[in-house]
């Protein structure tokens, strides 16, 4: 089985402004906290136990990459592109994903989250169809006007997250919890929900349910 090359890259090397490309590399315990990464391309790379908290990512590209057990809280994204990037068991709180660079025509999955904390982040107006946000904590996340058709939210806590004019057609919210979705303001045709949290969809109809057990 092919193994990625373990690379000993210092934070200062990554922080340099010149354009550098990394292919098929593995970064472990990299500390880029509050650093600026500019003009870097990472393709088929793995980041394990890395710290990017408060980092600024400017004109960077992440293609077919995976982040595991890493921190990326409150990173700032400027003209940075993600394509087929997976986040596993990582913390990505307080990120405005709308400031990243997104393709006009979406041909593949862009970002996916598994067992992550993406709370207090914004995906406002983005095309995220078929995105996976599974087994995650997604408190106070802004999904307004986002295309989330065929998205997978299974086992995700969506407490206080915003869904207004969002496309949720064929989305899977089975076993998701704490969501507040007004089906009069969102497109939910053929979306999947599970009991008992599906009952929350009725609260916007101002009806009273009695003798229910």
Short mmCIF file of C-alpha atoms in Angstrom, two decimals:
data_model
loop_
_atom_site.label_atom_id
_atom_site.label_comp_id
_atom_site.label_asym_id
_atom_site.label_seq_id
_atom_site.Cartn_x
_atom_site.Cartn_y
_atom_site.Cartn_z
CA UNK A 1 0.00 0.00 0.00
CA UNK A 2 1.33 3.40 -0.95
CA UNK A 3 2.27 5.60 2.02
CA UNK A 4 2.54 9.36 2.00
CA UNK A 5 5.96 10.87 2.55
CA UNK A 6 6.40 12.23 6.06
CA UNK A 7 7.64 15.77 5.66
CA UNK A 8 9.58 17.79 8.21
CA UNK A 9 8.36 21.27 7.31
CA UNK A 10 8.88 24.12 9.70
CA UNK A 11 6.17 26.67 10.33
CA UNK A 12 8.42 29.39 8.94
CA UNK A 13 8.71 27.56 5.62
CA UNK A 14 4.93 27.38 5.27
CA UNK A 15 4.59 30.99 6.32
CA UNK A 16 6.83 32.25 3.54
CA UNK A 17 4.87 34.09 0.85
CA UNK A 18 6.34 32.40 -2.22
CA UNK A 19 4.25 29.84 -4.05
CA UNK A 20 5.05 26.27 -3.03
CA UNK A 21 3.25 23.03 -3.89
CA UNK A 22 3.17 19.91 -1.73
CA UNK A 23 2.00 16.61 -3.21
CA UNK A 24 1.33 13.35 -1.40
CA UNK A 25 2.82 14.59 1.87
CA UNK A 26 1.96 13.91 5.50
CA UNK A 27 2.19 16.71 8.09
CA UNK A 28 2.17 15.74 11.75
CA UNK A 29 1.89 18.04 14.79
CA UNK A 30 2.43 21.12 12.66
CA UNK A 31 1.87 24.33 14.63
CA UNK A 32 0.68 27.17 12.42
CA UNK A 33 -1.36 28.92 15.09
CA UNK A 34 -2.01 32.55 14.13
CA UNK A 35 0.35 32.24 11.14
CA UNK A 36 -0.32 33.39 7.58
CA UNK A 37 -0.17 30.74 4.85
CA UNK A 38 -0.08 32.30 1.41
CA UNK A 39 0.17 30.89 -2.11
CA UNK A 40 0.47 27.26 -0.98
CA UNK A 41 -0.94 24.25 -2.81
CA UNK A 42 -1.54 20.97 -0.97
CA UNK A 43 -2.63 17.97 -3.02
CA UNK A 44 -3.31 14.51 -1.62
CA UNK A 45 -1.85 15.58 1.73
CA UNK A 46 -2.71 14.49 5.26
CA UNK A 47 -2.62 16.73 8.33
CA UNK A 48 -2.49 14.87 11.64
CA UNK A 49 -2.70 16.61 15.03
CA UNK A 50 -1.98 19.98 13.44
CA UNK A 51 -2.88 23.40 14.85
CA UNK A 52 -4.14 26.10 12.49
CA UNK A 53 -6.13 28.07 15.06
CA UNK A 54 -6.48 31.76 14.07
CA UNK A 55 -4.39 31.20 10.94
CA UNK A 56 -4.92 33.20 7.76
CA UNK A 57 -5.08 31.16 4.56
CA UNK A 58 -4.60 33.38 1.52
CA UNK A 59 -4.63 32.14 -2.08
CA UNK A 60 -4.15 28.54 -0.98
CA UNK A 61 -5.49 25.32 -2.49
CA UNK A 62 -6.33 22.07 -0.71
CA UNK A 63 -7.08 19.22 -3.11
CA UNK A 64 -7.86 15.64 -2.03
CA UNK A 65 -6.57 16.38 1.48
CA UNK A 66 -7.55 15.07 4.90
CA UNK A 67 -7.32 16.70 8.32
CA UNK A 68 -7.37 14.36 11.33
CA UNK A 69 -7.53 15.38 14.98
CA UNK A 70 -6.57 18.92 14.06
CA UNK A 71 -7.61 22.40 15.19
CA UNK A 72 -8.69 25.01 12.65
CA UNK A 73 -10.77 27.29 14.84
CA UNK A 74 -11.43 30.83 13.56
CA UNK A 75 -9.21 30.50 10.51
CA UNK A 76 -9.60 33.32 7.98
CA UNK A 77 -10.12 32.22 4.38
CA UNK A 78 -9.21 34.56 1.54
CA UNK A 79 -9.41 33.26 -2.02
CA UNK A 80 -8.62 29.78 -0.73
CA UNK A 81 -9.99 26.74 -2.56
CA UNK A 82 -11.08 23.38 -1.19
CA UNK A 83 -11.78 20.35 -3.37
CA UNK A 84 -12.50 16.86 -1.99
CA UNK A 85 -11.22 17.77 1.47
CA UNK A 86 -12.20 15.67 4.48
CA UNK A 87 -12.11 16.76 8.11
CA UNK A 88 -12.13 14.01 10.74
CA UNK A 89 -12.34 14.47 14.52
CA UNK A 90 -11.30 18.09 14.17
CA UNK A 91 -12.40 21.45 15.57
CA UNK A 92 -13.42 24.10 13.05
CA UNK A 93 -15.41 26.61 15.06
CA UNK A 94 -16.08 30.21 14.10
CA UNK A 95 -15.21 29.98 10.39
CA UNK A 96 -16.82 32.07 7.66
CA UNK A 97 -16.66 29.58 4.80
CA UNK A 98 -18.33 32.05 2.45
CA UNK A 99 -15.04 33.96 2.11
CA UNK A 100 -13.28 30.97 0.56
CA UNK A 101 -13.08 30.52 -3.22
CA UNK A 102 -15.89 28.34 -4.55
CA UNK A 103 -16.32 27.13 -8.14
CA UNK A 104 -19.19 28.49 -10.20
CA UNK A 105 -19.93 24.97 -11.38
CA UNK A 106 -19.64 22.28 -8.72
CA UNK A 107 -18.39 19.00 -10.18
CA UNK A 108 -17.41 17.12 -7.04
CA UNK A 109 -17.70 17.12 -3.28
CA UNK A 110 -15.81 20.09 -1.86
CA UNK A 111 -15.66 19.63 1.91
CA UNK A 112 -16.92 16.93 4.27
CA UNK A 113 -17.00 16.74 8.06
CA UNK A 114 -17.03 13.64 10.25
CA UNK A 115 -17.08 13.76 14.06
CA UNK A 116 -16.13 17.44 14.01
CA UNK A 117 -17.17 20.58 15.89
CA UNK A 118 -18.15 23.21 13.31
CA UNK A 119 -20.14 25.42 15.69
CA UNK A 120 -20.56 29.19 15.21
CA UNK A 121 -19.58 28.97 11.55
CA UNK A 122 -21.24 30.32 8.41
CA UNK A 123 -22.05 28.58 5.13
CA UNK A 124 -24.36 31.36 4.00
CA UNK A 125 -25.43 31.08 0.36
CA UNK A 126 -23.01 28.30 -0.58
CA UNK A 127 -23.63 25.37 -2.92
CA UNK A 128 -22.92 22.42 -0.64
CA UNK A 129 -25.08 19.78 -2.26
CA UNK A 130 -24.14 16.24 -1.17
CA UNK A 131 -22.01 17.53 1.69
CA UNK A 132 -21.47 15.16 4.62
CA UNK A 133 -21.79 16.63 8.11
CA UNK A 134 -22.05 13.44 10.10
CA UNK A 135 -21.73 12.84 13.84
CA UNK A 136 -20.85 16.49 14.29
CA UNK A 137 -21.61 19.30 16.71
CA UNK A 138 -23.04 22.16 14.66
CA UNK A 139 -24.34 24.69 17.17
CA UNK A 140 -25.32 28.14 15.91
CA UNK A 141 -24.27 27.47 12.31
CA UNK A 142 -25.59 29.71 9.52
CA UNK A 143 -27.00 27.59 6.69
CA UNK A 144 -29.26 30.33 5.32
CA UNK A 145 -29.74 30.29 1.54
CA UNK A 146 -27.33 27.37 1.20
CA UNK A 147 -27.90 24.52 -1.23
CA UNK A 148 -27.86 21.47 1.04
CA UNK A 149 -29.72 19.12 -1.27
CA UNK A 150 -28.74 15.48 -0.69
CA UNK A 151 -26.65 16.55 2.30
CA UNK A 152 -26.08 14.02 5.07
CA UNK A 153 -26.60 15.34 8.62
CA UNK A 154 -27.03 12.00 10.37
CA UNK A 155 -26.29 12.04 14.11
CA UNK A 156 -25.44 15.76 14.05
CA UNK A 157 -26.53 18.24 16.72
CA UNK A 158 -27.95 21.32 14.95
CA UNK A 159 -28.91 23.31 18.04
CA UNK A 160 -29.72 26.96 17.19
CA UNK A 161 -28.50 26.58 13.62
CA UNK A 162 -30.23 28.73 11.00
CA UNK A 163 -32.13 27.31 8.04
CA UNK A 164 -33.92 30.03 6.05
CA UNK A 165 -34.46 29.73 2.29
CA UNK A 166 -32.20 26.70 2.40
CA UNK A 167 -32.44 23.83 -0.08
CA UNK A 168 -32.79 20.58 1.84
CA UNK A 169 -34.34 18.43 -0.86
CA UNK A 170 -33.46 14.76 -0.35
CA UNK A 171 -31.21 15.71 2.60
CA UNK A 172 -30.78 13.07 5.28
CA UNK A 173 -31.48 14.40 8.76
CA UNK A 174 -32.27 11.02 10.25
CA UNK A 175 -30.99 10.83 13.81
CA UNK A 176 -30.03 14.51 13.65
CA UNK A 177 -31.15 16.41 16.74
CA UNK A 178 -32.14 19.88 17.94
CA UNK A 179 -32.88 21.30 14.49
CA UNK A 180 -35.37 24.12 13.98
CA UNK A 181 -36.51 24.08 10.36
CA UNK A 182 -39.55 25.99 9.15
CA UNK A 183 -40.77 23.87 6.25
CA UNK A 184 -42.69 26.87 4.93
CA UNK A 185 -39.42 28.77 4.43
CA UNK A 186 -37.20 25.93 3.25
CA UNK A 187 -37.26 23.34 0.47
CA UNK A 188 -37.54 19.94 2.15
CA UNK A 189 -39.10 17.74 -0.52
CA UNK A 190 -38.16 14.09 0.03
CA UNK A 191 -35.83 14.99 2.92
CA UNK A 192 -35.47 12.28 5.57
CA UNK A 193 -36.21 12.85 9.24
CA UNK A 194 -36.50 10.48 12.19
CA UNK A 195 -38.72 10.32 15.23
CA UNK A 196 -38.98 12.01 17.71
CA UNK A 197 -37.09 15.08 16.46
CA UNK A 198 -39.23 15.27 13.33
CA UNK A 199 -42.04 16.55 15.59
CA UNK A 200 -40.14 19.84 15.80
CA UNK A 201 -41.22 20.55 12.21
CA UNK A 202 -44.80 21.04 13.44
CA UNK A 203 -44.04 23.91 15.81
CA UNK A 204 -44.25 26.48 13.00
CA UNK A 205 -47.88 25.57 12.23
CA UNK A 206 -49.20 26.82 15.57
CA UNK A 207 -51.10 23.61 16.18
CA UNK A 208 -51.67 21.70 19.39
CA UNK A 209 -51.02 17.98 19.65
CA UNK A 210 -52.95 16.22 22.42
CA UNK A 211 -53.13 12.68 23.76
CA UNK A 212 -49.77 11.84 22.24
CA UNK A 213 -47.60 9.21 23.83
#
